[in-house]
CSV table of C-alpha atoms in Angstrom, one decimal:
chain,number,residue,atom,x,y,z
Y,91,UNK,CA,22.7,-38.1,-18.3
Y,92,UNK,CA,20.5,-35.2,-19.5
Y,93,UNK,CA,21.0,-31.8,-17.9
Y,94,UNK,CA,18.8,-30.9,-14.9
Y,95,UNK,CA,15.7,-28.8,-15.8
Y,96,UNK,CA,15.4,-25.2,-14.8
Y,97,UNK,CA,12.5,-24.9,-12.4
Y,98,UNK,CA,10.6,-21.5,-12.4
Y,99,UNK,CA,9.0,-20.3,-9.2
Y,100,UNK,CA,6.6,-17.5,-9.9
Y,101,UNK,CA,4.4,-18.0,-12.9
Y,102,UNK,CA,3.3,-14.5,-13.6
Y,103,UNK,CA,4.0,-12.6,-16.8
Y,104,UNK,CA,7.8,-12.4,-16.4
Y,105,UNK,CA,8.2,-16.0,-15.2
Y,106,UNK,CA,6.2,-17.3,-18.2
Y,107,UNK,CA,8.1,-15.0,-20.6
Y,108,UNK,CA,11.4,-16.4,-19.4
Y,109,UNK,CA,10.0,-20.0,-19.4
Y,110,UNK,CA,9.1,-19.5,-23.1
Y,111,UNK,CA,12.5,-18.1,-24.0
Y,112,UNK,CA,14.3,-20.9,-22.3
Y,113,UNK,CA,12.0,-23.5,-23.8
Y,114,UNK,CA,12.4,-22.0,-27.3
Y,115,UNK,CA,16.2,-22.5,-26.9
Y,116,UNK,CA,15.7,-26.2,-26.1
Y,117,UNK,CA,16.2,-26.0,-22.3
Y,118,UNK,CA,14.0,-28.2,-20.2
Y,119,UNK,CA,11.7,-26.1,-18.1
Y,120,UNK,CA,9.4,-27.1,-15.2
Y,121,UNK,CA,6.9,-24.6,-13.8
Y,122,UNK,CA,6.1,-24.3,-10.1
Y,123,UNK,CA,2.7,-22.5,-10.0
Y,124,UNK,CA,1.3,-21.4,-6.7
Y,125,UNK,CA,-2.0,-23.1,-7.5
Y,126,UNK,CA,-2.2,-26.4,-9.4
Y,127,UNK,CA,-3.7,-25.9,-12.9
Y,128,UNK,CA,-6.5,-28.2,-14.0
Y,129,UNK,CA,-4.5,-29.6,-17.0
Y,130,UNK,CA,-1.5,-31.9,-16.8
Y,131,UNK,CA,0.5,-29.4,-18.9
Y,132,UNK,CA,0.5,-25.6,-18.8
Y,133,UNK,CA,0.1,-23.6,-22.0
Y,134,UNK,CA,1.9,-20.4,-22.7
Y,135,UNK,CA,1.3,-18.2,-25.7
Y,136,UNK,CA,3.7,-15.2,-26.2
Y,137,UNK,CA,2.3,-12.3,-28.2
Y,138,UNK,CA,3.5,-8.8,-28.9
Y,139,UNK,CA,7.2,-8.2,-29.6
Y,140,UNK,CA,7.8,-12.0,-30.0
Y,141,UNK,CA,5.5,-14.9,-30.8
Y,142,UNK,CA,5.7,-18.5,-29.7
Y,143,UNK,CA,3.6,-21.2,-28.1
Y,144,UNK,CA,4.7,-23.7,-25.5
Y,145,UNK,CA,3.2,-26.5,-23.5
Y,146,UNK,CA,5.3,-27.1,-20.4
Y,147,UNK,CA,5.2,-29.5,-17.4
Y,148,UNK,CA,4.5,-28.2,-13.9
Y,149,UNK,CA,4.8,-29.6,-10.4
Y,150,UNK,CA,2.5,-28.9,-7.4
Y,151,UNK,CA,3.6,-27.0,-4.3
Y,152,UNK,CA,3.8,-30.3,-2.3
Y,153,UNK,CA,6.0,-32.1,-4.9
Y,154,UNK,CA,9.2,-33.9,-3.7
Y,155,UNK,CA,12.5,-34.5,-5.4
Y,156,UNK,CA,15.5,-32.3,-5.6
Y,157,UNK,CA,15.5,-29.0,-7.5
Y,158,UNK,CA,19.0,-28.4,-8.9
Y,159,UNK,CA,18.4,-25.1,-10.9
Y,160,UNK,CA,15.8,-22.5,-10.0
Y,161,UNK,CA,14.7,-19.1,-11.3
Y,162,UNK,CA,12.5,-17.1,-8.9
Y,163,UNK,CA,10.1,-14.6,-10.4
Y,164,UNK,CA,7.8,-14.0,-7.4
Y,165,UNK,CA,7.1,-10.6,-6.0
Y,166,UNK,CA,9.7,-9.4,-3.5
Y,167,UNK,CA,7.5,-9.9,-0.5
Y,168,UNK,CA,6.8,-13.5,-1.6
Y,169,UNK,CA,10.5,-14.6,-2.1
Y,170,UNK,CA,11.2,-15.8,1.4
Y,171,UNK,CA,7.9,-17.6,2.0
Y,172,UNK,CA,7.8,-19.1,-1.5
Y,173,UNK,CA,11.3,-20.5,-1.2
Y,174,UNK,CA,10.7,-21.7,2.4
Y,175,UNK,CA,7.8,-23.7,0.9
Y,176,UNK,CA,10.1,-25.7,-1.3
Y,177,UNK,CA,13.1,-25.6,1.0
Y,178,UNK,CA,12.9,-29.4,1.4
Y,179,UNK,CA,13.8,-29.7,-2.3
Y,180,UNK,CA,16.8,-27.4,-2.2
Y,181,UNK,CA,20.2,-28.7,-1.5
Y,182,UNK,CA,23.6,-27.2,-0.8
Y,183,UNK,CA,24.4,-27.3,-4.5
Y,184,UNK,CA,21.1,-25.9,-5.8
Y,185,UNK,CA,21.5,-23.0,-8.1
Y,186,UNK,CA,18.9,-20.4,-7.2
Y,187,UNK,CA,18.6,-17.1,-9.1
Y,188,UNK,CA,16.4,-14.4,-7.5
Y,189,UNK,CA,14.8,-12.1,-10.1
Y,190,UNK,CA,12.5,-10.0,-7.9
Y,191,UNK,CA,12.2,-6.3,-8.1
Y,192,UNK,CA,13.7,-4.1,-5.3
Y,193,UNK,CA,16.2,-4.9,-2.6
Y,194,UNK,CA,16.0,-6.1,1.0
Y,195,UNK,CA,14.2,-9.4,0.5
Y,196,UNK,CA,17.4,-11.5,0.5
Y,197,UNK,CA,18.0,-10.6,4.2
Y,198,UNK,CA,14.6,-12.2,5.0
Y,199,UNK,CA,15.8,-15.5,3.5
Y,200,UNK,CA,18.6,-16.2,5.9
Y,201,UNK,CA,16.6,-17.2,8.9
Y,202,UNK,CA,14.6,-19.7,6.9
Y,203,UNK,CA,17.3,-21.0,4.5
Y,204,UNK,CA,20.6,-20.2,6.2
Y,205,UNK,CA,22.7,-22.3,3.8
Y,206,UNK,CA,21.3,-20.8,0.6
Y,207,UNK,CA,23.7,-18.8,-1.4
Y,208,UNK,CA,21.6,-17.3,-4.2
Y,209,UNK,CA,22.6,-15.5,-7.4
Y,210,UNK,CA,20.7,-12.3,-8.3
Y,211,UNK,CA,19.3,-11.0,-11.5
Y,212,UNK,CA,17.8,-7.9,-13.0
Y,213,UNK,CA,15.7,-7.6,-16.2
Y,214,UNK,CA,14.6,-4.7,-18.3
Y,215,UNK,CA,12.3,-6.9,-20.4
Y,216,UNK,CA,8.6,-6.1,-20.2
Y,217,UNK,CA,5.6,-8.4,-20.1
Y,218,UNK,CA,2.1,-8.5,-18.8
Y,219,UNK,CA,-0.6,-11.2,-18.7
Y,220,UNK,CA,-3.3,-11.3,-21.3
Y,221,UNK,CA,-6.4,-13.5,-21.4
Y,222,UNK,CA,-6.0,-17.2,-20.8
Y,223,UNK,CA,-2.6,-18.5,-21.7
Y,224,UNK,CA,-1.4,-15.3,-23.3
Y,225,UNK,CA,1.5,-13.2,-22.2
Y,226,UNK,CA,2.1,-9.9,-23.9
Y,227,UNK,CA,5.8,-9.4,-24.6
Y,228,UNK,CA,5.8,-5.6,-24.1
Y,229,UNK,CA,9.4,-4.6,-24.1
Y,230,UNK,CA,12.8,-5.8,-25.3
Y,231,UNK,CA,15.5,-5.6,-22.7
Y,232,UNK,CA,18.6,-7.1,-21.0
Y,233,UNK,CA,19.1,-9.7,-18.3
Y,234,UNK,CA,22.0,-9.3,-15.9
Y,235,UNK,CA,22.9,-12.1,-13.5
Y,236,UNK,CA,25.6,-12.3,-10.8
Y,237,UNK,CA,26.7,-13.5,-7.4
Y,238,UNK,CA,28.4,-11.4,-4.7
Y,239,UNK,CA,32.1,-12.3,-4.7
Y,240,UNK,CA,31.9,-14.2,-8.0
Y,241,UNK,CA,33.3,-11.8,-10.7
Y,242,UNK,CA,33.6,-14.4,-13.5
Y,243,UNK,CA,30.6,-16.4,-14.9
Y,244,UNK,CA,30.4,-20.0,-13.7
Y,245,UNK,CA,30.0,-22.8,-16.1
Y,246,UNK,CA,26.2,-23.2,-15.5
Y,247,UNK,CA,25.6,-19.7,-16.8
Y,248,UNK,CA,26.6,-20.5,-20.4
Y,249,UNK,CA,23.2,-22.1,-21.4
Y,250,UNK,CA,21.3,-19.1,-20.0
Y,251,UNK,CA,23.6,-16.6,-21.8
Y,252,UNK,CA,22.9,-18.4,-25.1
Y,253,UNK,CA,19.1,-18.8,-24.5
Y,254,UNK,CA,18.1,-15.4,-23.2
Y,255,UNK,CA,18.3,-12.2,-25.2
Y,256,UNK,CA,21.1,-9.8,-24.2
Y,257,UNK,CA,22.0,-11.9,-21.1
Y,258,UNK,CA,25.4,-11.2,-19.4
Y,259,UNK,CA,27.2,-12.0,-16.2
Y,260,UNK,CA,27.7,-9.0,-13.9
Y,261,UNK,CA,31.0,-9.0,-12.0
Y,262,UNK,CA,29.5,-6.5,-9.5
Y,263,UNK,CA,25.9,-7.5,-9.2
Y,264,UNK,CA,25.2,-5.3,-6.2
Y,265,UNK,CA,25.9,-2.2,-8.3
Y,266,UNK,CA,23.6,-3.5,-11.0
Y,267,UNK,CA,20.8,-4.1,-8.4
Y,268,UNK,CA,21.3,-0.6,-7.0
Y,269,UNK,CA,21.0,0.9,-10.6
Y,270,UNK,CA,17.8,-1.0,-11.2
Y,271,UNK,CA,16.4,0.0,-7.8
Y,272,UNK,CA,17.2,3.7,-8.4
Y,273,UNK,CA,15.5,3.6,-11.8
Y,274,UNK,CA,12.4,1.9,-10.3
Y,275,UNK,CA,12.3,4.4,-7.4
Y,276,UNK,CA,12.1,7.3,-9.9
Y,277,UNK,CA,9.6,5.7,-12.4
Y,278,UNK,CA,7.3,3.2,-10.8
Y,279,UNK,CA,5.5,5.1,-8.0
Y,280,UNK,CA,4.9,8.2,-10.1
Y,281,UNK,CA,3.3,6.1,-12.9
Y,282,UNK,CA,1.2,4.3,-10.3
Y,283,UNK,CA,0.0,7.4,-8.5
Y,284,UNK,CA,-0.8,9.3,-11.8
Y,285,UNK,CA,-2.1,6.2,-13.6
Y,286,UNK,CA,0.0,6.9,-16.6
Y,287,UNK,CA,2.3,5.2,-19.1
Y,288,UNK,CA,6.1,5.5,-18.5
Y,289,UNK,CA,6.4,8.0,-21.4
Y,290,UNK,CA,4.2,10.5,-19.8
Y,291,UNK,CA,6.8,11.1,-17.1
Y,292,UNK,CA,8.9,12.9,-19.8
Y,293,UNK,CA,6.0,14.3,-21.8
Y,294,UNK,CA,4.3,16.1,-18.9
Y,295,UNK,CA,6.6,18.9,-17.5
Y,296,UNK,CA,5.3,18.7,-13.9
Y,297,UNK,CA,6.0,15.0,-13.8
Y,298,UNK,CA,9.4,15.4,-15.5
Y,299,UNK,CA,10.4,17.9,-12.8
Y,300,UNK,CA,9.4,15.4,-10.1
Y,301,UNK,CA,11.6,12.7,-11.8
Y,302,UNK,CA,14.6,15.1,-11.8
Y,303,UNK,CA,14.0,15.9,-8.1
Y,304,UNK,CA,13.7,12.2,-7.3
Y,305,UNK,CA,16.9,11.4,-9.1
Y,306,UNK,CA,18.8,14.0,-7.1
Y,307,UNK,CA,17.5,12.6,-3.8
Y,308,UNK,CA,18.2,9.0,-4.8
Y,309,UNK,CA,21.8,9.9,-5.9
Y,310,UNK,CA,22.4,11.5,-2.5
Y,311,UNK,CA,21.3,8.4,-0.6
Y,312,UNK,CA,23.2,6.1,-3.0
Y,313,UNK,CA,26.4,8.1,-2.5
Y,314,UNK,CA,26.0,7.8,1.3
Y,315,UNK,CA,25.5,4.0,0.9
Y,316,UNK,CA,28.7,3.7,-1.1
Y,317,UNK,CA,27.0,3.5,-4.5
Y,318,UNK,CA,28.0,6.8,-6.1
Y,319,UNK,CA,29.7,5.1,-9.0
Y,320,UNK,CA,26.7,2.8,-9.6
Y,321,UNK,CA,24.3,5.7,-9.8
Y,322,UNK,CA,26.5,8.1,-11.9
Y,323,UNK,CA,24.4,9.8,-14.5
Y,324,UNK,CA,21.2,8.5,-12.9
Y,325,UNK,CA,19.0,11.2,-14.4
Y,326,UNK,CA,20.1,10.5,-17.9
Y,327,UNK,CA,19.6,6.8,-17.3
Y,328,UNK,CA,16.1,7.2,-16.0
Y,329,UNK,CA,15.0,9.4,-18.9
Y,330,UNK,CA,16.6,6.9,-21.3
Y,331,UNK,CA,14.5,4.1,-19.8
Y,332,UNK,CA,11.4,6.3,-19.8
Y,333,UNK,CA,11.8,7.0,-23.5
Y,334,UNK,CA,12.7,3.3,-24.3
Y,335,UNK,CA,9.6,2.1,-22.4
Y,336,UNK,CA,7.3,5.0,-23.2
Y,337,UNK,CA,4.3,2.7,-24.0
Y,338,UNK,CA,4.8,0.4,-21.0
Y,339,UNK,CA,2.7,0.2,-17.8
Y,340,UNK,CA,5.1,-0.2,-14.8
Y,341,UNK,CA,4.6,-3.3,-12.6
Y,342,UNK,CA,3.6,-1.0,-9.7
Y,343,UNK,CA,0.8,0.5,-11.9
Y,344,UNK,CA,-0.3,-2.9,-13.0
Y,345,UNK,CA,-0.4,-4.1,-9.4
Y,346,UNK,CA,-2.5,-1.2,-8.1
Y,347,UNK,CA,-4.8,-1.4,-11.1
Y,348,UNK,CA,-5.4,-5.1,-10.4
Y,349,UNK,CA,-6.0,-4.5,-6.7
Y,350,UNK,CA,-2.7,-6.3,-5.7
Y,351,UNK,CA,-0.1,-5.4,-3.2
Y,352,UNK,CA,2.9,-3.6,-4.7
Y,353,UNK,CA,6.6,-3.9,-4.1
Y,354,UNK,CA,7.0,-0.3,-3.0
Y,355,UNK,CA,8.4,-1.4,0.4
Y,356,UNK,CA,11.3,-3.1,-1.3
Y,357,UNK,CA,11.8,-0.2,-3.8
Y,358,UNK,CA,11.2,3.3,-2.3
Y,359,UNK,CA,10.9,1.7,1.1
Y,360,UNK,CA,14.4,0.2,0.9
Y,361,UNK,CA,15.8,3.6,-0.2
Y,362,UNK,CA,14.1,5.3,2.8
Y,363,UNK,CA,15.6,2.7,5.1
Y,364,UNK,CA,19.1,3.3,3.6
Y,365,UNK,CA,18.6,7.1,4.1
Y,366,UNK,CA,17.7,6.6,7.8
Y,367,UNK,CA,20.7,4.3,8.3
Y,368,UNK,CA,23.0,6.9,7.0
Y,369,UNK,CA,21.3,9.9,8.7
Y,370,UNK,CA,19.9,11.4,5.5
Y,371,UNK,CA,16.5,12.8,4.8
Y,372,UNK,CA,14.6,11.4,1.8
Y,373,UNK,CA,11.3,13.2,1.9
Y,374,UNK,CA,10.3,12.6,-1.7
Y,375,UNK,CA,10.7,8.9,-1.5
Y,376,UNK,CA,9.1,8.9,1.9
Y,377,UNK,CA,6.1,10.7,0.5
Y,378,UNK,CA,5.8,8.2,-2.4
Y,379,UNK,CA,6.1,5.3,-0.1
Y,380,UNK,CA,3.3,6.6,2.1
Y,381,UNK,CA,1.1,7.5,-0.9
Y,382,UNK,CA,1.4,4.0,-2.5
Y,383,UNK,CA,0.9,2.3,0.9
Y,384,UNK,CA,-2.3,4.3,1.4
Y,385,UNK,CA,-3.6,3.3,-2.0
Y,386,UNK,CA,-2.8,-0.4,-1.2
Y,387,UNK,CA,-4.7,-0.1,2.0
Y,388,UNK,CA,-7.7,1.3,0.2
Y,389,UNK,CA,-7.9,-1.6,-2.3
Y,390,UNK,CA,-6.6,-4.7,-0.5
């Protein structure tokens, strides 16, 4: 019996990039686009740092039949409603990996899908949509997957580890999620507000100073939340990411530029919630949350 396909929910740039990488490795991929395409198959053309073309099957939102393996690349605010929409296709043994930015969205899942026990992932790969079927592969990076309470990689992880570049199992996925959250808190909103590439946060002294101040505040909140070890050396990590992705446009900048809602509520907003929970002030993150929210209100 052939292995079950990996379904991909969320067919934006990152979902399509991962679909192409899995397909290139010989893994059967089925896309779950929000709106049904006009063609029977969906074309993907990867350009930029890697090049490949793929023609992949897709299923409409109302399709039936079980989904055994699922990667979710929706925006954080769409995770719960999108999964609820296909909840009839998910069983107790379905493998679901949530790859959204930020934190806090998993708690919104439980009332809708109380038996779901998802895995979580982070990615430092970069991609953005081009014209037509094109996806620009804009940044090499790592993929880290894991499940709370599962320190060793399960058998189903092996094909993903072989297919995806620099893909590893995280024994403590919560720490990895916190590290990614902290880096996003320090980079994404500043690039969105100043409409600049990541590299400008280091090249412009005033912005670099804001990054350093943000890192200090984020580290304080993280320590109160029990994540001091996860955020050790945060400032160095943040500037390393800024230099490594100097030519990239953050997802938050891309969203604002395209008139879309951002994930700031699940990034800086989550950090502000954690600060309040532990009785700590986080004025810098609060100010960024308010500024991005105001920009969203003006364009949406």
